[in-house]
mmCIF file of C-alpha atoms and ligand atoms in Angstrom:
data_model
loop_
_atom_site.group_PDB
_atom_site.id
_atom_site.type_symbol
_atom_site.label_atom_id
_atom_site.label_comp_id
_atom_site.label_asym_id
_atom_site.label_seq_id
_atom_site.Cartn_x
_atom_site.Cartn_y
_atom_site.Cartn_z
ATOM 1 C CA MET A 1 -3.692 -4.756 -19.568
ATOM 2 C CA ILE A 2 -6.669 -6.323 -17.823
ATOM 3 C CA ASP A 3 -5.943 -8.998 -15.185
ATOM 4 C CA SER A 4 -7.798 -12.278 -14.593
ATOM 5 C CA TYR A 5 -10.378 -10.551 -12.397
ATOM 6 C CA GLY A 6 -11.289 -7.771 -14.839
ATOM 7 C CA ARG A 7 -9.137 -5.081 -13.208
ATOM 8 C CA ARG A 8 -7.335 -2.681 -15.522
ATOM 9 C CA ILE A 9 -3.716 -2.422 -14.348
ATOM 10 C CA THR A 10 -2.475 1.136 -14.910
ATOM 11 C CA TYR A 11 -0.138 1.834 -12.026
ATOM 12 C CA LEU A 12 3.494 0.777 -11.365
ATOM 13 C CA ARG A 13 5.273 1.435 -8.123
ATOM 14 C CA LEU A 14 8.985 1.402 -8.778
ATOM 15 C CA SER A 15 11.367 1.134 -5.831
ATOM 16 C CA VAL A 16 14.730 2.584 -6.760
ATOM 17 C CA THR A 17 16.637 1.650 -3.589
ATOM 18 C CA GLU A 18 16.268 -0.322 -0.375
ATOM 19 C CA ARG A 19 18.486 2.117 1.519
ATOM 20 C CA CYS A 20 17.151 4.877 3.739
ATOM 21 C CA ASN A 21 18.399 7.798 5.840
ATOM 22 C CA LEU A 22 15.738 6.995 8.499
ATOM 23 C CA ARG A 23 14.843 3.805 10.354
ATOM 24 C CA CYS A 24 11.078 4.014 10.920
ATOM 25 C CA ARG A 25 10.051 1.396 13.461
ATOM 26 C CA TYR A 26 7.255 -0.057 11.355
ATOM 27 C CA CYS A 27 9.391 -0.280 8.248
ATOM 28 C CA MET A 28 13.010 -1.191 8.901
ATOM 29 C CA PRO A 29 15.208 -2.719 11.598
ATOM 30 C CA GLU A 30 17.312 -0.368 13.713
ATOM 31 C CA GLU A 31 20.591 -1.685 12.351
ATOM 32 C CA GLY A 32 19.476 -1.012 8.792
ATOM 33 C CA ILE A 33 19.691 -3.650 6.125
ATOM 34 C CA CYS A 34 22.370 -5.884 4.798
ATOM 35 C CA GLN A 35 23.368 -3.940 1.725
ATOM 36 C CA LYS A 36 23.111 -6.061 -1.383
ATOM 37 C CA ASP A 37 25.798 -6.084 -3.992
ATOM 38 C CA CYS A 38 25.304 -3.470 -6.751
ATOM 39 C CA SER A 39 25.253 -6.310 -9.262
ATOM 40 C CA GLU A 40 21.978 -7.563 -7.722
ATOM 41 C CA MET A 41 20.188 -4.236 -8.068
ATOM 42 C CA LEU A 42 18.510 -2.823 -11.148
ATOM 43 C CA THR A 43 20.586 -0.301 -13.054
ATOM 44 C CA GLU A 44 19.100 2.995 -14.183
ATOM 45 C CA ASP A 45 18.840 1.655 -17.761
ATOM 46 C CA GLU A 46 17.029 -1.465 -16.512
ATOM 47 C CA MET A 47 14.568 0.661 -14.529
ATOM 48 C CA ILE A 48 13.805 2.746 -17.617
ATOM 49 C CA ALA A 49 13.440 -0.420 -19.744
ATOM 50 C CA ALA A 50 10.978 -1.714 -17.134
ATOM 51 C CA VAL A 51 8.972 1.542 -17.264
ATOM 52 C CA GLN A 52 8.897 1.237 -21.070
ATOM 53 C CA ALA A 53 7.674 -2.350 -20.881
ATOM 54 C CA ALA A 54 5.030 -1.362 -18.341
ATOM 55 C CA ALA A 55 3.874 1.602 -20.454
ATOM 56 C CA SER A 56 3.538 -0.599 -23.510
ATOM 57 C CA LEU A 57 1.055 -2.742 -21.528
ATOM 58 C CA GLY A 58 -1.067 0.229 -20.501
ATOM 59 C CA ILE A 59 0.611 1.528 -17.352
ATOM 60 C CA THR A 60 0.117 5.317 -17.260
ATOM 61 C CA LYS A 61 0.905 6.194 -13.666
ATOM 62 C CA LEU A 62 4.281 5.689 -12.013
ATOM 63 C CA ARG A 63 5.227 6.100 -8.376
ATOM 64 C CA ILE A 64 8.907 6.234 -7.505
ATOM 65 C CA THR A 65 9.572 5.003 -4.005
ATOM 66 C CA GLY A 66 11.993 2.959 -1.868
ATOM 67 C CA GLY A 67 13.635 2.765 0.693
ATOM 68 C CA GLU A 68 14.216 6.475 0.456
ATOM 69 C CA PRO A 69 14.305 7.351 -3.235
ATOM 70 C CA LEU A 70 16.078 10.678 -2.679
ATOM 71 C CA VAL A 71 19.215 9.006 -1.277
ATOM 72 C CA LYS A 72 19.739 7.517 -4.739
ATOM 73 C CA ARG A 73 22.551 9.467 -6.412
ATOM 74 C CA ASN A 74 20.947 9.427 -9.879
ATOM 75 C CA ILE A 75 17.356 10.025 -8.749
ATOM 76 C CA VAL A 76 16.807 13.148 -10.856
ATOM 77 C CA SER A 77 18.029 11.402 -13.994
ATOM 78 C CA ILE A 78 15.832 8.339 -13.289
ATOM 79 C CA CYS A 79 12.823 10.632 -12.855
ATOM 80 C CA ARG A 80 13.601 12.672 -15.955
ATOM 81 C CA ARG A 81 13.923 9.562 -18.121
ATOM 82 C CA ALA A 82 10.872 7.866 -16.596
ATOM 83 C CA CYS A 83 8.749 10.994 -17.146
ATOM 84 C CA ALA A 84 9.769 10.995 -20.828
ATOM 85 C CA VAL A 85 8.609 7.415 -21.508
ATOM 86 C CA PRO A 86 5.697 7.574 -23.984
ATOM 87 C CA GLY A 87 2.437 6.627 -22.301
ATOM 88 C CA ILE A 88 3.515 7.636 -18.819
ATOM 89 C CA GLN A 89 1.216 10.505 -17.889
ATOM 90 C CA ASP A 90 1.693 10.920 -14.152
ATOM 91 C CA VAL A 91 4.848 10.510 -12.087
ATOM 92 C CA ALA A 92 4.815 10.797 -8.297
ATOM 93 C CA VAL A 93 7.581 10.382 -5.723
ATOM 94 C CA THR A 94 7.058 9.091 -2.191
ATOM 95 C CA THR A 95 9.708 10.402 0.193
ATOM 96 C CA ASN A 96 10.418 11.164 3.826
ATOM 97 C CA GLY A 97 11.146 14.685 2.555
ATOM 98 C CA LEU A 98 14.516 15.190 4.244
ATOM 99 C CA ALA A 99 16.345 15.799 0.942
ATOM 100 C CA LEU A 100 13.601 17.885 -0.652
ATOM 101 C CA PRO A 101 15.164 21.292 0.170
ATOM 102 C CA ALA A 102 17.928 20.385 -2.323
ATOM 103 C CA LEU A 103 15.900 18.194 -4.685
ATOM 104 C CA ALA A 104 12.322 19.512 -4.915
ATOM 105 C CA LYS A 105 13.040 21.938 -7.779
ATOM 106 C CA PRO A 106 15.242 19.542 -9.818
ATOM 107 C CA LEU A 107 12.579 16.833 -9.448
ATOM 108 C CA ARG A 108 9.844 19.240 -10.560
ATOM 109 C CA GLN A 109 11.969 20.316 -13.514
ATOM 110 C CA ALA A 110 12.540 16.642 -14.372
ATOM 111 C CA GLY A 111 8.750 16.338 -14.836
ATOM 112 C CA VAL A 112 7.615 14.840 -11.497
ATOM 113 C CA ASN A 113 3.988 15.918 -11.030
ATOM 114 C CA ARG A 114 3.346 15.022 -7.417
ATOM 115 C CA VAL A 115 5.081 14.238 -4.148
ATOM 116 C CA ASN A 116 3.910 12.353 -1.074
ATOM 117 C CA ILE A 117 5.827 13.131 2.091
ATOM 118 C CA SER A 118 5.670 10.868 5.112
ATOM 119 C CA LEU A 119 5.051 12.619 8.432
ATOM 120 C CA ASP A 120 3.550 10.687 11.348
ATOM 121 C CA THR A 121 3.756 13.352 14.065
ATOM 122 C CA LEU A 122 4.254 17.069 14.617
ATOM 123 C CA ASP A 123 6.173 16.518 17.848
ATOM 124 C CA PRO A 124 9.983 16.596 17.448
ATOM 125 C CA GLU A 125 10.594 13.937 20.123
ATOM 126 C CA LYS A 126 7.959 11.634 18.752
ATOM 127 C CA TYR A 127 9.360 12.121 15.272
ATOM 128 C CA ARG A 128 12.807 11.116 16.554
ATOM 129 C CA HIS A 129 11.234 8.115 18.329
ATOM 130 C CA ILE A 130 9.281 6.729 15.372
ATOM 131 C CA THR A 131 12.076 7.316 12.806
ATOM 132 C CA ARG A 132 14.730 6.397 15.408
ATOM 133 C CA ILE A 133 17.141 9.032 13.998
ATOM 134 C CA GLY A 134 15.151 11.749 12.203
ATOM 135 C CA ARG A 135 14.730 15.468 12.864
ATOM 136 C CA LEU A 136 11.235 16.929 12.460
ATOM 137 C CA ASP A 137 12.521 20.349 11.388
ATOM 138 C CA GLN A 138 14.201 18.735 8.376
ATOM 139 C CA ALA A 139 10.988 16.967 7.329
ATOM 140 C CA LEU A 140 9.029 20.219 7.690
ATOM 141 C CA ALA A 141 11.636 22.056 5.611
ATOM 142 C CA GLY A 142 11.105 19.356 2.973
ATOM 143 C CA ILE A 143 7.354 19.988 2.929
ATOM 144 C CA ARG A 144 7.949 23.734 2.510
ATOM 145 C CA ALA A 145 10.395 23.093 -0.349
ATOM 146 C CA ALA A 146 7.840 20.862 -2.070
ATOM 147 C CA LEU A 147 5.185 23.572 -1.769
ATOM 148 C CA ASP A 148 7.577 26.179 -3.179
ATOM 149 C CA ALA A 149 8.615 23.978 -6.120
ATOM 150 C CA GLY A 150 5.115 24.061 -7.618
ATOM 151 C CA PHE A 151 4.146 20.368 -7.813
ATOM 152 C CA ASP A 152 0.577 19.703 -8.970
ATOM 153 C CA LYS A 153 -0.083 18.026 -5.637
ATOM 154 C CA VAL A 154 1.688 17.650 -2.296
ATOM 155 C CA LYS A 155 0.325 14.956 0.013
ATOM 156 C CA ILE A 156 1.320 14.133 3.567
ATOM 157 C CA ASN A 157 1.215 10.407 4.429
ATOM 158 C CA VAL A 158 0.460 9.695 8.078
ATOM 159 C CA VAL A 159 0.647 6.105 9.320
ATOM 160 C CA LEU A 160 -1.998 5.849 12.018
ATOM 161 C CA ILE A 161 -0.544 4.130 15.085
ATOM 162 C CA GLY A 162 -2.588 3.475 18.199
ATOM 163 C CA GLY A 163 -0.896 4.840 21.339
ATOM 164 C CA PHE A 164 1.484 6.909 19.249
ATOM 165 C CA ASN A 165 -0.277 9.484 17.070
ATOM 166 C CA ASP A 166 -4.003 8.902 17.565
ATOM 167 C CA ASP A 167 -3.883 11.985 19.841
ATOM 168 C CA GLU A 168 -2.581 14.089 16.917
ATOM 169 C CA ILE A 169 -5.291 13.413 14.352
ATOM 170 C CA VAL A 170 -6.743 16.921 14.728
ATOM 171 C CA PRO A 171 -3.458 18.874 14.399
ATOM 172 C CA LEU A 172 -2.320 16.665 11.501
ATOM 173 C CA ALA A 173 -5.689 17.111 9.748
ATOM 174 C CA ASN A 174 -5.474 20.873 10.363
ATOM 175 C CA LEU A 175 -2.463 21.045 8.049
ATOM 176 C CA THR A 176 -5.087 20.978 5.271
ATOM 177 C CA ARG A 177 -6.520 24.249 6.624
ATOM 178 C CA GLU A 178 -3.169 26.009 6.722
ATOM 179 C CA TYR A 179 -1.456 24.669 3.587
ATOM 180 C CA PRO A 180 -2.533 23.455 0.125
ATOM 181 C CA VAL A 181 -1.740 19.853 1.070
ATOM 182 C CA ASP A 182 -3.796 16.672 1.199
ATOM 183 C CA VAL A 183 -3.350 14.549 4.341
ATOM 184 C CA ARG A 184 -3.727 10.798 4.030
ATOM 185 C CA PHE A 185 -4.188 8.647 7.130
ATOM 186 C CA ILE A 186 -2.991 5.125 6.340
ATOM 187 C CA GLU A 187 -3.650 2.126 8.547
ATOM 188 C CA LEU A 188 -0.529 0.502 9.933
ATOM 189 C CA MET A 189 0.052 -2.776 8.143
ATOM 190 C CA PRO A 190 1.490 -5.719 10.060
ATOM 191 C CA MET A 191 4.628 -6.391 8.072
ATOM 192 C CA ASN A 192 7.381 -8.788 9.188
ATOM 193 C CA SER A 193 9.419 -5.692 9.992
ATOM 194 C CA SER A 194 7.104 -4.435 12.673
ATOM 195 C CA PRO A 195 7.045 -7.041 15.500
ATOM 196 C CA GLU A 196 7.155 -4.355 18.170
ATOM 197 C CA PHE A 197 3.584 -3.234 17.427
ATOM 198 C CA GLY A 198 0.911 -5.098 19.391
ATOM 199 C CA PRO A 199 -2.782 -5.328 18.503
ATOM 200 C CA ALA A 200 -3.564 -1.926 20.074
ATOM 201 C CA ALA A 201 -1.380 -0.180 17.461
ATOM 202 C CA TYR A 202 -3.650 -1.270 14.617
ATOM 203 C CA LEU A 203 -6.412 1.279 14.486
ATOM 204 C CA PRO A 204 -9.141 1.328 11.833
ATOM 205 C CA SER A 205 -8.948 4.554 9.844
ATOM 206 C CA ARG A 206 -12.623 5.342 10.607
ATOM 207 C CA ILE A 207 -11.502 6.584 14.031
ATOM 208 C CA VAL A 208 -10.085 9.618 12.228
ATOM 209 C CA LEU A 209 -13.645 10.734 11.410
ATOM 210 C CA GLU A 210 -14.728 10.397 15.038
ATOM 211 C CA GLN A 211 -12.214 13.132 15.854
ATOM 212 C CA LEU A 212 -13.179 15.303 12.864
ATOM 213 C CA PRO A 213 -16.947 15.721 13.238
ATOM 214 C CA ASP A 214 -17.049 18.672 10.828
ATOM 215 C CA ALA A 215 -15.346 16.802 7.990
ATOM 216 C CA SER A 216 -17.657 16.204 5.046
ATOM 217 C CA ALA A 217 -17.356 13.382 2.550
ATOM 218 C CA LEU A 218 -16.293 14.340 -0.982
ATOM 219 C CA PRO A 219 -17.962 12.709 -3.955
ATOM 220 C CA GLU A 220 -14.759 12.130 -5.878
ATOM 221 C CA SER A 221 -12.351 9.311 -5.064
ATOM 222 C CA ASP A 222 -8.581 9.313 -5.215
ATOM 223 C CA GLY A 223 -7.396 5.830 -5.994
ATOM 224 C CA VAL A 224 -7.899 3.813 -2.861
ATOM 225 C CA ALA A 225 -8.502 6.757 -0.476
ATOM 226 C CA ARG A 226 -11.929 7.800 0.743
ATOM 227 C CA LEU A 227 -11.899 11.606 0.764
ATOM 228 C CA TYR A 228 -13.215 14.230 3.168
ATOM 229 C CA ARG A 229 -12.751 17.974 3.633
ATOM 230 C CA LEU A 230 -12.732 20.236 6.686
ATOM 231 C CA PRO A 231 -14.763 23.453 6.301
ATOM 232 C CA GLY A 232 -12.732 26.041 4.368
ATOM 233 C CA ALA A 233 -9.718 23.730 4.082
ATOM 234 C CA LEU A 234 -7.313 24.062 1.183
ATOM 235 C CA GLY A 235 -6.661 20.335 0.883
ATOM 236 C CA SER A 236 -8.524 17.065 1.457
ATOM 237 C CA ILE A 237 -8.258 14.379 4.120
ATOM 238 C CA GLY A 238 -7.977 10.804 2.859
ATOM 239 C CA LEU A 239 -8.479 7.504 4.635
ATOM 240 C CA ILE A 240 -6.598 4.510 3.358
ATOM 241 C CA SER A 241 -7.702 1.254 4.950
ATOM 242 C CA PRO A 242 -5.617 -1.696 3.759
ATOM 243 C CA VAL A 243 -6.372 -3.626 6.984
ATOM 244 C CA SER A 244 -9.961 -2.823 8.011
ATOM 245 C CA ASN A 245 -11.377 -2.590 4.504
ATOM 246 C CA HIS A 246 -8.927 -3.894 1.983
ATOM 247 C CA PHE A 247 -9.296 -2.533 -1.516
ATOM 248 C CA CYS A 248 -8.238 -5.594 -3.559
ATOM 249 C CA ALA A 249 -11.297 -5.330 -5.814
ATOM 250 C CA GLN A 250 -10.054 -1.931 -7.013
ATOM 251 C CA CYS A 251 -6.337 -2.822 -7.055
ATOM 252 C CA ASN A 252 -4.806 -1.451 -10.260
ATOM 253 C CA ARG A 253 -1.126 -1.736 -9.348
ATOM 254 C CA ILE A 254 1.963 -3.844 -9.574
ATOM 255 C CA ARG A 255 5.307 -3.271 -7.928
ATOM 256 C CA LEU A 256 8.928 -3.561 -9.035
ATOM 257 C CA THR A 257 11.519 -3.859 -6.267
ATOM 258 C CA ALA A 258 14.954 -2.253 -6.402
ATOM 259 C CA ASP A 259 16.495 -5.730 -6.791
ATOM 260 C CA GLY A 260 14.391 -6.349 -9.855
ATOM 261 C CA LYS A 261 11.486 -8.464 -8.642
ATOM 262 C CA LEU A 262 8.001 -7.818 -10.000
ATOM 263 C CA LYS A 263 5.343 -8.322 -7.319
ATOM 264 C CA PRO A 264 1.739 -8.952 -8.375
ATOM 265 C CA CYS A 265 0.555 -8.236 -4.804
ATOM 266 C CA LEU A 266 2.155 -6.326 -1.918
ATOM 267 C CA HIS A 267 1.149 -9.037 0.563
ATOM 268 C CA SER A 268 2.218 -12.112 -1.365
ATOM 269 C CA ALA A 269 5.717 -13.620 -1.641
ATOM 270 C CA VAL A 270 5.203 -14.377 -5.348
ATOM 271 C CA GLU A 271 7.824 -12.507 -7.404
ATOM 272 C CA TYR A 272 8.990 -12.504 -11.010
ATOM 273 C CA PRO A 273 12.638 -11.493 -11.607
ATOM 274 C CA VAL A 274 13.486 -9.065 -14.441
ATOM 275 C CA LYS A 275 17.145 -8.295 -13.741
ATOM 276 C CA GLY A 276 19.317 -8.973 -16.781
ATOM 277 C CA LEU A 277 16.423 -9.802 -19.112
ATOM 278 C CA SER A 278 16.096 -8.642 -22.727
ATOM 279 C CA SER A 279 13.252 -6.206 -23.531
ATOM 280 C CA ALA A 280 11.107 -9.044 -24.907
ATOM 281 C CA GLU A 281 11.710 -11.247 -21.839
ATOM 282 C CA MET A 282 10.994 -8.326 -19.558
ATOM 283 C CA LEU A 283 7.686 -7.669 -21.312
ATOM 284 C CA GLU A 284 6.755 -11.308 -20.848
ATOM 285 C CA GLN A 285 7.493 -11.071 -17.103
ATOM 286 C CA PHE A 286 5.240 -8.021 -16.847
ATOM 287 C CA ARG A 287 2.482 -9.970 -18.620
ATOM 288 C CA ARG A 288 2.964 -12.897 -16.215
ATOM 289 C CA THR A 289 2.921 -10.560 -13.205
ATOM 290 C CA ILE A 290 -0.349 -8.886 -14.228
ATOM 291 C CA GLY A 291 -1.835 -12.223 -15.262
ATOM 292 C CA SER A 292 -1.072 -13.732 -11.868
ATOM 293 C CA LYS A 293 -2.478 -10.958 -9.670
ATOM 294 C CA PRO A 294 -4.492 -12.753 -7.017
ATOM 295 C CA GLU A 295 -8.119 -11.814 -6.511
ATOM 296 C CA LYS A 296 -7.309 -10.641 -2.979
ATOM 297 C CA HIS A 297 -4.837 -11.084 -0.148
ATOM 298 C CA GLU A 298 -5.454 -12.717 3.216
ATOM 299 C CA LEU A 299 -6.989 -10.472 5.852
ATOM 300 C CA LEU A 300 -4.211 -8.797 7.836
ATOM 301 C CA SER A 301 -4.006 -8.436 11.602
ATOM 302 C CA ALA A 302 -1.368 -8.252 14.285
ATOM 303 C CA LEU A 303 -1.630 -12.044 14.595
ATOM 304 C CA HIS A 304 -1.755 -12.600 10.831
ATOM 305 C CA PRO A 305 0.962 -10.416 9.356
ATOM 306 C CA SER A 306 1.616 -9.828 5.690
ATOM 307 C CA GLN A 307 3.045 -12.725 3.703
ATOM 308 C CA ALA A 308 5.130 -10.292 1.638
ATOM 309 C CA GLY A 309 8.332 -12.005 2.739
ATOM 310 C CA ARG A 310 10.162 -8.669 2.719
ATOM 311 C CA MET A 311 10.393 -5.562 4.856
ATOM 312 C CA MET A 312 8.524 -2.497 3.582
ATOM 313 C CA ASN A 313 11.721 -0.664 2.603
ATOM 314 C CA GLN A 314 12.629 -3.675 0.443
ATOM 315 C CA ILE A 315 9.306 -3.631 -1.359
ATOM 316 C CA GLY A 316 8.476 0.035 -1.952
ATOM 317 C CA GLY A 317 5.511 1.127 0.121
HETATM 318 N N1 SAM B 401 11.018 6.542 2.383
HETATM 319 C C1 SAM B 401 9.828 6.993 1.714
HETATM 320 C C2 SAM B 401 8.806 7.429 2.713
HETATM 321 O O1 SAM B 401 8.929 7.133 3.907
HETATM 322 O O2 SAM B 401 7.835 8.070 2.289
HETATM 323 C C3 SAM B 401 9.268 6.007 0.747
HETATM 324 C C4 SAM B 401 9.222 4.568 1.130
HETATM 325 S S1 SAM B 401 8.135 4.161 2.485
HETATM 326 C C5 SAM B 401 8.361 2.412 2.585
HETATM 327 C C6 SAM B 401 6.575 4.444 1.727
HETATM 328 C C7 SAM B 401 5.389 4.582 2.660
HETATM 329 O O3 SAM B 401 5.166 3.336 3.299
HETATM 330 C C8 SAM B 401 5.594 5.624 3.744
HETATM 331 O O4 SAM B 401 4.502 6.534 3.721
HETATM 332 C C9 SAM B 401 5.562 4.793 5.023
HETATM 333 O O5 SAM B 401 5.056 5.521 6.084
HETATM 334 C C10 SAM B 401 4.696 3.606 4.607
HETATM 335 N N2 SAM B 401 4.905 2.420 5.414
HETATM 336 C C11 SAM B 401 6.044 1.786 5.730
HETATM 337 N N3 SAM B 401 5.795 0.708 6.514
HETATM 338 C C12 SAM B 401 4.459 0.685 6.707
HETATM 339 C C13 SAM B 401 3.584 -0.172 7.417
HETATM 340 N N4 SAM B 401 4.039 -1.225 8.116
HETATM 341 N N5 SAM B 401 2.251 0.072 7.412
HETATM 342 C C14 SAM B 401 1.783 1.160 6.692
HETATM 343 N N6 SAM B 401 2.538 1.989 5.997
HETATM 344 C C15 SAM B 401 3.869 1.756 6.016
HETATM 345 FE FE1 SF4 B 402 12.780 4.976 5.383
HETATM 346 FE FE2 SF4 B 402 10.380 5.512 4.355
HETATM 347 FE FE3 SF4 B 402 10.847 3.176 5.636
HETATM 348 FE FE4 SF4 B 402 10.833 5.426 7.043
HETATM 349 S S1 SF4 B 402 9.095 4.532 5.931
HETATM 350 S S2 SF4 B 402 12.383 3.789 7.183
HETATM 351 S S3 SF4 B 402 11.648 6.870 5.647
HETATM 352 S S4 SF4 B 402 11.770 3.825 3.753
#
């Protein structure tokens, strides 16, 4: 379906849970979240009905996210059923990777094409600091498991944080020399959940290039990422700049939260509930959501945080 600004909407990000086995400082509060009653959350059947409604309106690409999607007990079944929905051509999972040693192969067998694994540092102590409770060796084991499982693509998502990992741009980028992975540097977004980050934490992604003088620009694009490659590297480097250079004009996505709210825009509080609706009503809510996508969101900064009205783990980043 085409929205009011001529953008073809082909991409649904489906959050399957708000829960997580980490507590990343930019995403979630230390104490975790107040767990909602099961009855408020979408069931597996409702998620699949939503994917069917989305596909009937021209959605071809699905990303399964959270919270941490791999803590969801029925994640493999959700993925298998979502991959089988007619019209869905590409299914990716975004994960912190901790559960991939057990789940990479089952997810691949379920039909998942691609995985994105979040990794903001290669230093075990810094990893523990940013995730508050995580172990780097477990995340690295997850990356290895994803590579062994034979996905079409494995990407590493790095949130760029001034004063935290801007001294690790080179080693993180060098992962593309050693392994067939793409590394994406993503600008930190000022969400309500990240009050501890001051203005200095918000770095424009172009600083990545200052530290990689031998990176050359690639002609192809990959959704919203600008792509580069280091000489001889196996994978690409991507810059994703939601703050310094927002990509609203190319936005082709909508989001469905784990508690059943369709969001036309990540940074707006406008939501359309789908929980408990019939297939016809659900389809109508998808039409409304796409029809009400705003032209763009407000510019974000440390002083002007997102108006999403939710923490990132409750949206599905
Ligand atoms: N738990 C999974 C993970 O960490 O990959 C999936 C959910 S997480 C919310 C999805 C992505 O959002 C992760 O790559 C995470 O680093 C990113 N993210 C979370 N909060 C963010 C923020 N404030 N700014 C930029 N990216 C953020
Ligand atoms: Fe969990 Fe992902 Fe948020 Fe980290 S970024 S707290 S792993 S949902």
